[in-house]
Amino acid sequence: MNIVLFGPPGAGKGTQAIKLAESFDYIHLSTGDIFRRNIKAKNKLGILAASYIDKGELVPDEVTIKMLEEEANKHPNAKGLIFDGFPRTIEQAEALDFFLSNHYNSKVDKMLSLEVEDDELIKRLVERGKTSGRSDDADADIIKNRIVEYNKKTAPLKNYYLNQGKCFEIKGVGSIVEIFQRLAAEVE
Ligand code: AMP
Protein backbone atom coordinates (compact mmCIF):
# COMPACT_ATOMS: atom_id res chain seq x y z
CA MET A 1 0.00 0.00 0.00
CA ASN A 2 1.51 3.32 -1.06
CA ILE A 3 -0.13 6.49 0.21
CA VAL A 4 0.63 10.05 -0.81
CA LEU A 5 -0.27 12.45 1.98
CA PHE A 6 -0.96 15.72 0.22
CA GLY A 7 -1.73 19.26 1.30
CA PRO A 8 -0.31 22.75 1.70
CA PRO A 9 2.39 23.70 4.23
CA GLY A 10 0.84 23.64 7.69
CA ALA A 11 -1.93 21.21 6.75
CA GLY A 12 -0.66 18.67 9.29
CA LYS A 13 0.96 16.17 6.92
CA GLY A 14 3.96 15.48 9.16
CA THR A 15 1.95 14.95 12.34
CA GLN A 16 -0.55 12.68 10.62
CA ALA A 17 2.03 10.74 8.59
CA ILE A 18 3.84 9.76 11.80
CA LYS A 19 0.58 8.55 13.36
CA LEU A 20 -0.46 6.63 10.25
CA ALA A 21 2.95 4.98 9.90
CA GLU A 22 2.83 3.89 13.55
CA SER A 23 -0.69 2.64 13.38
CA PHE A 24 -0.39 0.66 10.12
CA ASP A 25 3.28 -0.30 10.46
CA TYR A 26 4.20 1.59 7.30
CA ILE A 27 7.39 3.49 6.49
CA HIS A 28 7.13 7.27 6.67
CA LEU A 29 9.11 9.07 3.96
CA SER A 30 9.28 12.84 4.41
CA THR A 31 11.46 14.75 1.95
CA GLY A 32 11.35 17.81 4.25
CA ASP A 33 12.72 15.72 7.16
CA ILE A 34 15.45 14.20 4.96
CA PHE A 35 16.50 17.66 3.77
CA ARG A 36 16.59 18.91 7.38
CA ARG A 37 18.78 15.93 8.42
CA ASN A 38 21.23 16.80 5.63
CA ILE A 39 21.17 20.50 6.58
CA LYS A 40 22.04 19.55 10.16
CA ALA A 41 24.89 17.37 8.91
CA LYS A 42 26.12 20.38 6.89
CA ASN A 43 26.84 18.16 3.88
CA LYS A 44 26.69 19.12 0.20
CA LEU A 45 23.05 18.13 -0.24
CA GLY A 46 22.11 20.01 2.94
CA ILE A 47 23.84 23.20 1.84
CA LEU A 48 22.19 23.05 -1.57
CA ALA A 49 18.75 22.30 -0.09
CA ALA A 50 19.03 25.11 2.47
CA SER A 51 19.65 27.65 -0.29
CA TYR A 52 16.10 26.96 -1.54
CA ILE A 53 14.32 26.06 1.69
CA ASP A 54 15.42 29.27 3.40
CA LYS A 55 13.68 31.26 0.67
CA GLY A 56 10.51 29.17 0.81
CA GLU A 57 11.21 27.73 -2.65
CA LEU A 58 11.07 24.13 -3.79
CA VAL A 59 14.34 22.22 -4.08
CA PRO A 60 14.93 21.25 -7.76
CA ASP A 61 13.18 18.08 -8.92
CA GLU A 62 16.31 16.24 -9.99
CA VAL A 63 17.88 16.50 -6.52
CA THR A 64 14.66 15.71 -4.67
CA ILE A 65 13.70 12.70 -6.80
CA LYS A 66 17.15 11.11 -6.51
CA MET A 67 17.15 11.59 -2.73
CA LEU A 68 13.65 10.15 -2.31
CA GLU A 69 14.44 7.09 -4.42
CA GLU A 70 17.59 6.38 -2.40
CA GLU A 71 15.57 6.61 0.81
CA ALA A 72 12.76 4.38 -0.50
CA ASN A 73 15.31 1.78 -1.63
CA LYS A 74 16.35 1.36 2.00
CA HIS A 75 12.95 -0.25 2.66
CA PRO A 76 12.43 -2.81 -0.11
CA ASN A 77 10.18 -5.01 2.04
CA ALA A 78 8.00 -2.29 3.54
CA LYS A 79 4.37 -3.26 4.11
CA GLY A 80 3.44 0.22 2.97
CA LEU A 81 4.98 3.62 2.29
CA ILE A 82 3.59 6.98 3.32
CA PHE A 83 4.92 9.82 1.22
CA ASP A 84 4.80 13.10 3.13
CA GLY A 85 5.72 16.25 1.19
CA PHE A 86 6.48 14.28 -1.96
CA PRO A 87 5.55 14.55 -4.79
CA ARG A 88 5.27 18.35 -4.98
CA THR A 89 5.43 18.77 -8.77
CA ILE A 90 4.00 16.90 -11.75
CA GLU A 91 7.53 15.84 -12.69
CA GLN A 92 7.99 14.30 -9.21
CA ALA A 93 4.63 12.50 -9.44
CA GLU A 94 5.57 11.00 -12.82
CA ALA A 95 8.98 9.98 -11.50
CA LEU A 96 7.33 8.31 -8.48
CA ASP A 97 4.96 6.31 -10.70
CA PHE A 98 7.86 5.21 -12.87
CA PHE A 99 10.01 4.30 -9.86
CA LEU A 100 7.31 2.29 -8.08
CA SER A 101 6.25 0.39 -11.18
CA ASN A 102 9.75 -0.35 -12.47
CA HIS A 103 11.47 -1.22 -9.23
CA TYR A 104 8.67 -2.62 -7.09
CA ASN A 105 5.95 -3.53 -9.57
CA SER A 106 3.67 -1.33 -7.51
CA LYS A 107 1.89 2.03 -7.67
CA VAL A 108 0.44 4.92 -5.67
CA ASP A 109 -2.77 3.46 -4.24
CA LYS A 110 -4.30 6.58 -2.73
CA MET A 111 -3.62 10.28 -2.47
CA LEU A 112 -5.15 11.75 0.69
CA SER A 113 -5.49 15.51 0.41
CA LEU A 114 -5.73 17.47 3.67
CA GLU A 115 -7.98 20.48 3.08
CA VAL A 116 -7.25 23.61 5.14
CA GLU A 117 -7.97 27.29 4.34
CA ASP A 118 -5.03 29.67 3.70
CA ASP A 119 -5.79 31.90 6.76
CA GLU A 120 -5.67 28.88 9.06
CA LEU A 121 -2.42 27.65 7.45
CA ILE A 122 -0.64 30.95 8.04
CA LYS A 123 -1.87 31.02 11.64
CA ARG A 124 -0.60 27.48 12.26
CA LEU A 125 2.79 28.08 10.63
CA VAL A 126 3.41 31.29 12.58
CA GLU A 127 2.51 29.43 15.78
CA ARG A 128 4.74 26.46 14.86
CA GLY A 129 7.59 28.88 14.10
CA LYS A 130 7.70 29.89 17.77
CA THR A 131 8.94 26.42 18.76
CA SER A 132 9.91 24.39 15.66
CA GLY A 133 13.32 25.98 15.19
CA ARG A 134 12.62 25.82 11.44
CA SER A 135 14.04 28.82 9.60
CA ASP A 136 11.28 28.58 6.99
CA ASP A 137 8.58 28.91 9.70
CA ALA A 138 10.19 31.95 11.29
CA ASP A 139 9.42 34.65 8.74
CA ALA A 140 6.03 35.75 7.42
CA ASP A 141 7.39 36.43 3.91
CA ILE A 142 8.96 32.95 3.66
CA ILE A 143 5.71 31.36 4.87
CA LYS A 144 3.75 33.29 2.24
CA ASN A 145 6.22 32.26 -0.45
CA ARG A 146 5.82 28.59 0.49
CA ILE A 147 2.07 28.94 0.02
CA VAL A 148 2.60 30.74 -3.33
CA GLU A 149 4.92 27.90 -4.45
CA TYR A 150 2.34 25.38 -3.30
CA ASN A 151 -0.49 27.02 -5.25
CA LYS A 152 1.65 27.42 -8.37
CA LYS A 153 3.53 24.10 -8.55
CA THR A 154 1.94 21.60 -6.15
CA ALA A 155 -1.81 22.26 -6.15
CA PRO A 156 -2.10 21.23 -9.85
CA LEU A 157 -1.05 17.73 -8.77
CA LYS A 158 -4.48 17.21 -7.33
CA ASN A 159 -5.85 16.89 -10.84
CA TYR A 160 -3.11 14.42 -11.71
CA TYR A 161 -4.45 12.06 -9.03
CA LEU A 162 -8.11 13.01 -9.49
CA ASN A 163 -7.85 11.91 -13.13
CA GLN A 164 -6.63 8.52 -11.92
CA GLY A 165 -9.47 8.25 -9.38
CA LYS A 166 -6.95 8.20 -6.52
CA CYS A 167 -7.54 11.56 -4.83
CA PHE A 168 -9.54 11.59 -1.58
CA GLU A 169 -10.19 14.92 0.13
CA ILE A 170 -9.99 14.91 3.91
CA LYS A 171 -11.11 17.82 6.09
CA GLY A 172 -7.88 18.98 7.76
CA VAL A 173 -9.45 20.98 10.60
CA GLY A 174 -10.48 19.64 13.99
CA SER A 175 -8.47 17.79 16.61
CA ILE A 176 -5.42 15.71 15.65
CA VAL A 177 -7.33 12.57 16.62
CA GLU A 178 -10.38 13.49 14.55
CA ILE A 179 -8.27 14.16 11.48
CA PHE A 180 -6.33 10.95 12.05
CA GLN A 181 -9.57 8.95 12.19
CA ARG A 182 -10.71 10.44 8.87
CA LEU A 183 -7.40 9.50 7.26
CA ALA A 184 -7.21 6.04 8.82
CA ALA A 185 -10.69 5.22 7.52
CA GLU A 186 -9.41 5.81 3.97
CA VAL A 187 -6.28 3.75 4.49
CA GLU A 188 -8.29 0.83 5.88
P1 AMP B 1 8.19 20.28 4.48
O1 AMP B 1 8.89 19.79 5.71
O2 AMP B 1 7.51 19.19 3.72
O3 AMP B 1 7.30 21.45 4.76
O4 AMP B 1 9.35 20.81 3.50
C1 AMP B 1 10.17 21.90 3.87
C2 AMP B 1 10.83 22.46 2.62
O5 AMP B 1 11.67 21.47 2.02
C3 AMP B 1 9.88 22.90 1.51
O6 AMP B 1 9.38 24.20 1.71
C4 AMP B 1 10.80 22.81 0.30
O7 AMP B 1 11.67 23.90 0.24
C5 AMP B 1 11.62 21.57 0.61
N1 AMP B 1 10.97 20.35 0.10
C6 AMP B 1 10.41 19.34 0.81
N2 AMP B 1 9.90 18.40 0.01
C7 AMP B 1 10.13 18.82 -1.26
C8 AMP B 1 9.80 18.32 -2.54
N3 AMP B 1 9.12 17.15 -2.68
N4 AMP B 1 10.19 19.02 -3.63
C9 AMP B 1 10.89 20.17 -3.51
N5 AMP B 1 11.20 20.73 -2.33
C10 AMP B 1 10.82 20.07 -1.20
CSV table of C-alpha atoms and ligand atoms in Angstrom, one decimal:
chain,number,residue,atom,x,y,z
A,1,MET,CA,0.0,0.0,0.0
A,2,ASN,CA,1.5,3.3,-1.1
A,3,ILE,CA,-0.1,6.5,0.2
A,4,VAL,CA,0.6,10.0,-0.8
A,5,LEU,CA,-0.3,12.5,2.0
A,6,PHE,CA,-1.0,15.7,0.2
A,7,GLY,CA,-1.7,19.3,1.3
A,8,PRO,CA,-0.3,22.8,1.7
A,9,PRO,CA,2.4,23.7,4.2
A,10,GLY,CA,0.8,23.6,7.7
A,11,ALA,CA,-1.9,21.2,6.8
A,12,GLY,CA,-0.7,18.7,9.3
A,13,LYS,CA,1.0,16.2,6.9
A,14,GLY,CA,4.0,15.5,9.2
A,15,THR,CA,2.0,14.9,12.3
A,16,GLN,CA,-0.6,12.7,10.6
A,17,ALA,CA,2.0,10.7,8.6
A,18,ILE,CA,3.8,9.8,11.8
A,19,LYS,CA,0.6,8.6,13.4
A,20,LEU,CA,-0.5,6.6,10.3
A,21,ALA,CA,3.0,5.0,9.9
A,22,GLU,CA,2.8,3.9,13.5
A,23,SER,CA,-0.7,2.6,13.4
A,24,PHE,CA,-0.4,0.7,10.1
A,25,ASP,CA,3.3,-0.3,10.5
A,26,TYR,CA,4.2,1.6,7.3
A,27,ILE,CA,7.4,3.5,6.5
A,28,HIS,CA,7.1,7.3,6.7
A,29,LEU,CA,9.1,9.1,4.0
A,30,SER,CA,9.3,12.8,4.4
A,31,THR,CA,11.5,14.7,1.9
A,32,GLY,CA,11.3,17.8,4.2
A,33,ASP,CA,12.7,15.7,7.2
A,34,ILE,CA,15.5,14.2,5.0
A,35,PHE,CA,16.5,17.7,3.8
A,36,ARG,CA,16.6,18.9,7.4
A,37,ARG,CA,18.8,15.9,8.4
A,38,ASN,CA,21.2,16.8,5.6
A,39,ILE,CA,21.2,20.5,6.6
A,40,LYS,CA,22.0,19.5,10.2
A,41,ALA,CA,24.9,17.4,8.9
A,42,LYS,CA,26.1,20.4,6.9
A,43,ASN,CA,26.8,18.2,3.9
A,44,LYS,CA,26.7,19.1,0.2
A,45,LEU,CA,23.0,18.1,-0.2
A,46,GLY,CA,22.1,20.0,2.9
A,47,ILE,CA,23.8,23.2,1.8
A,48,LEU,CA,22.2,23.1,-1.6
A,49,ALA,CA,18.7,22.3,-0.1
A,50,ALA,CA,19.0,25.1,2.5
A,51,SER,CA,19.6,27.6,-0.3
A,52,TYR,CA,16.1,27.0,-1.5
A,53,ILE,CA,14.3,26.1,1.7
A,54,ASP,CA,15.4,29.3,3.4
A,55,LYS,CA,13.7,31.3,0.7
A,56,GLY,CA,10.5,29.2,0.8
A,57,GLU,CA,11.2,27.7,-2.7
A,58,LEU,CA,11.1,24.1,-3.8
A,59,VAL,CA,14.3,22.2,-4.1
A,60,PRO,CA,14.9,21.2,-7.8
A,61,ASP,CA,13.2,18.1,-8.9
A,62,GLU,CA,16.3,16.2,-10.0
A,63,VAL,CA,17.9,16.5,-6.5
A,64,THR,CA,14.7,15.7,-4.7
A,65,ILE,CA,13.7,12.7,-6.8
A,66,LYS,CA,17.1,11.1,-6.5
A,67,MET,CA,17.2,11.6,-2.7
A,68,LEU,CA,13.6,10.2,-2.3
A,69,GLU,CA,14.4,7.1,-4.4
A,70,GLU,CA,17.6,6.4,-2.4
A,71,GLU,CA,15.6,6.6,0.8
A,72,ALA,CA,12.8,4.4,-0.5
A,73,ASN,CA,15.3,1.8,-1.6
A,74,LYS,CA,16.3,1.4,2.0
A,75,HIS,CA,13.0,-0.2,2.7
A,76,PRO,CA,12.4,-2.8,-0.1
A,77,ASN,CA,10.2,-5.0,2.0
A,78,ALA,CA,8.0,-2.3,3.5
A,79,LYS,CA,4.4,-3.3,4.1
A,80,GLY,CA,3.4,0.2,3.0
A,81,LEU,CA,5.0,3.6,2.3
A,82,ILE,CA,3.6,7.0,3.3
A,83,PHE,CA,4.9,9.8,1.2
A,84,ASP,CA,4.8,13.1,3.1
A,85,GLY,CA,5.7,16.2,1.2
A,86,PHE,CA,6.5,14.3,-2.0
A,87,PRO,CA,5.6,14.5,-4.8
A,88,ARG,CA,5.3,18.3,-5.0
A,89,THR,CA,5.4,18.8,-8.8
A,90,ILE,CA,4.0,16.9,-11.8
A,91,GLU,CA,7.5,15.8,-12.7
A,92,GLN,CA,8.0,14.3,-9.2
A,93,ALA,CA,4.6,12.5,-9.4
A,94,GLU,CA,5.6,11.0,-12.8
A,95,ALA,CA,9.0,10.0,-11.5
A,96,LEU,CA,7.3,8.3,-8.5
A,97,ASP,CA,5.0,6.3,-10.7
A,98,PHE,CA,7.9,5.2,-12.9
A,99,PHE,CA,10.0,4.3,-9.9
A,100,LEU,CA,7.3,2.3,-8.1
A,101,SER,CA,6.3,0.4,-11.2
A,102,ASN,CA,9.8,-0.3,-12.5
A,103,HIS,CA,11.5,-1.2,-9.2
A,104,TYR,CA,8.7,-2.6,-7.1
A,105,ASN,CA,6.0,-3.5,-9.6
A,106,SER,CA,3.7,-1.3,-7.5
A,107,LYS,CA,1.9,2.0,-7.7
A,108,VAL,CA,0.4,4.9,-5.7
A,109,ASP,CA,-2.8,3.5,-4.2
A,110,LYS,CA,-4.3,6.6,-2.7
A,111,MET,CA,-3.6,10.3,-2.5
A,112,LEU,CA,-5.1,11.8,0.7
A,113,SER,CA,-5.5,15.5,0.4
A,114,LEU,CA,-5.7,17.5,3.7
A,115,GLU,CA,-8.0,20.5,3.1
A,116,VAL,CA,-7.3,23.6,5.1
A,117,GLU,CA,-8.0,27.3,4.3
A,118,ASP,CA,-5.0,29.7,3.7
A,119,ASP,CA,-5.8,31.9,6.8
A,120,GLU,CA,-5.7,28.9,9.1
A,121,LEU,CA,-2.4,27.6,7.5
A,122,ILE,CA,-0.6,30.9,8.0
A,123,LYS,CA,-1.9,31.0,11.6
A,124,ARG,CA,-0.6,27.5,12.3
A,125,LEU,CA,2.8,28.1,10.6
A,126,VAL,CA,3.4,31.3,12.6
A,127,GLU,CA,2.5,29.4,15.8
A,128,ARG,CA,4.7,26.5,14.9
A,129,GLY,CA,7.6,28.9,14.1
A,130,LYS,CA,7.7,29.9,17.8
A,131,THR,CA,8.9,26.4,18.8
A,132,SER,CA,9.9,24.4,15.7
A,133,GLY,CA,13.3,26.0,15.2
A,134,ARG,CA,12.6,25.8,11.4
A,135,SER,CA,14.0,28.8,9.6
A,136,ASP,CA,11.3,28.6,7.0
A,137,ASP,CA,8.6,28.9,9.7
A,138,ALA,CA,10.2,32.0,11.3
A,139,ASP,CA,9.4,34.7,8.7
A,140,ALA,CA,6.0,35.7,7.4
A,141,ASP,CA,7.4,36.4,3.9
A,142,ILE,CA,9.0,33.0,3.7
A,143,ILE,CA,5.7,31.4,4.9
A,144,LYS,CA,3.8,33.3,2.2
A,145,ASN,CA,6.2,32.3,-0.5
A,146,ARG,CA,5.8,28.6,0.5
A,147,ILE,CA,2.1,28.9,0.0
A,148,VAL,CA,2.6,30.7,-3.3
A,149,GLU,CA,4.9,27.9,-4.4
A,150,TYR,CA,2.3,25.4,-3.3
A,151,ASN,CA,-0.5,27.0,-5.3
A,152,LYS,CA,1.6,27.4,-8.4
A,153,LYS,CA,3.5,24.1,-8.5
A,154,THR,CA,1.9,21.6,-6.1
A,155,ALA,CA,-1.8,22.3,-6.2
A,156,PRO,CA,-2.1,21.2,-9.8
A,157,LEU,CA,-1.1,17.7,-8.8
A,158,LYS,CA,-4.5,17.2,-7.3
A,159,ASN,CA,-5.9,16.9,-10.8
A,160,TYR,CA,-3.1,14.4,-11.7
A,161,TYR,CA,-4.5,12.1,-9.0
A,162,LEU,CA,-8.1,13.0,-9.5
A,163,ASN,CA,-7.8,11.9,-13.1
A,164,GLN,CA,-6.6,8.5,-11.9
A,165,GLY,CA,-9.5,8.3,-9.4
A,166,LYS,CA,-6.9,8.2,-6.5
A,167,CYS,CA,-7.5,11.6,-4.8
A,168,PHE,CA,-9.5,11.6,-1.6
A,169,GLU,CA,-10.2,14.9,0.1
A,170,ILE,CA,-10.0,14.9,3.9
A,171,LYS,CA,-11.1,17.8,6.1
A,172,GLY,CA,-7.9,19.0,7.8
A,173,VAL,CA,-9.5,21.0,10.6
A,174,GLY,CA,-10.5,19.6,14.0
A,175,SER,CA,-8.5,17.8,16.6
A,176,ILE,CA,-5.4,15.7,15.6
A,177,VAL,CA,-7.3,12.6,16.6
A,178,GLU,CA,-10.4,13.5,14.6
A,179,ILE,CA,-8.3,14.2,11.5
A,180,PHE,CA,-6.3,11.0,12.0
A,181,GLN,CA,-9.6,9.0,12.2
A,182,ARG,CA,-10.7,10.4,8.9
A,183,LEU,CA,-7.4,9.5,7.3
A,184,ALA,CA,-7.2,6.0,8.8
A,185,ALA,CA,-10.7,5.2,7.5
A,186,GLU,CA,-9.4,5.8,4.0
A,187,VAL,CA,-6.3,3.7,4.5
A,188,GLU,CA,-8.3,0.8,5.9
B,1,AMP,P1,8.2,20.3,4.5
B,1,AMP,O1,8.9,19.8,5.7
B,1,AMP,O2,7.5,19.2,3.7
B,1,AMP,O3,7.3,21.4,4.8
B,1,AMP,O4,9.3,20.8,3.5
B,1,AMP,C1,10.2,21.9,3.9
B,1,AMP,C2,10.8,22.5,2.6
B,1,AMP,O5,11.7,21.5,2.0
B,1,AMP,C3,9.9,22.9,1.5
B,1,AMP,O6,9.4,24.2,1.7
B,1,AMP,C4,10.8,22.8,0.3
B,1,AMP,O7,11.7,23.9,0.2
B,1,AMP,C5,11.6,21.6,0.6
B,1,AMP,N1,11.0,20.4,0.1
B,1,AMP,C6,10.4,19.3,0.8
B,1,AMP,N2,9.9,18.4,0.0
B,1,AMP,C7,10.1,18.8,-1.3
B,1,AMP,C8,9.8,18.3,-2.5
B,1,AMP,N3,9.1,17.2,-2.7
B,1,AMP,N4,10.2,19.0,-3.6
B,1,AMP,C9,10.9,20.2,-3.5
B,1,AMP,N5,11.2,20.7,-2.3
B,1,AMP,C10,10.8,20.1,-1.2
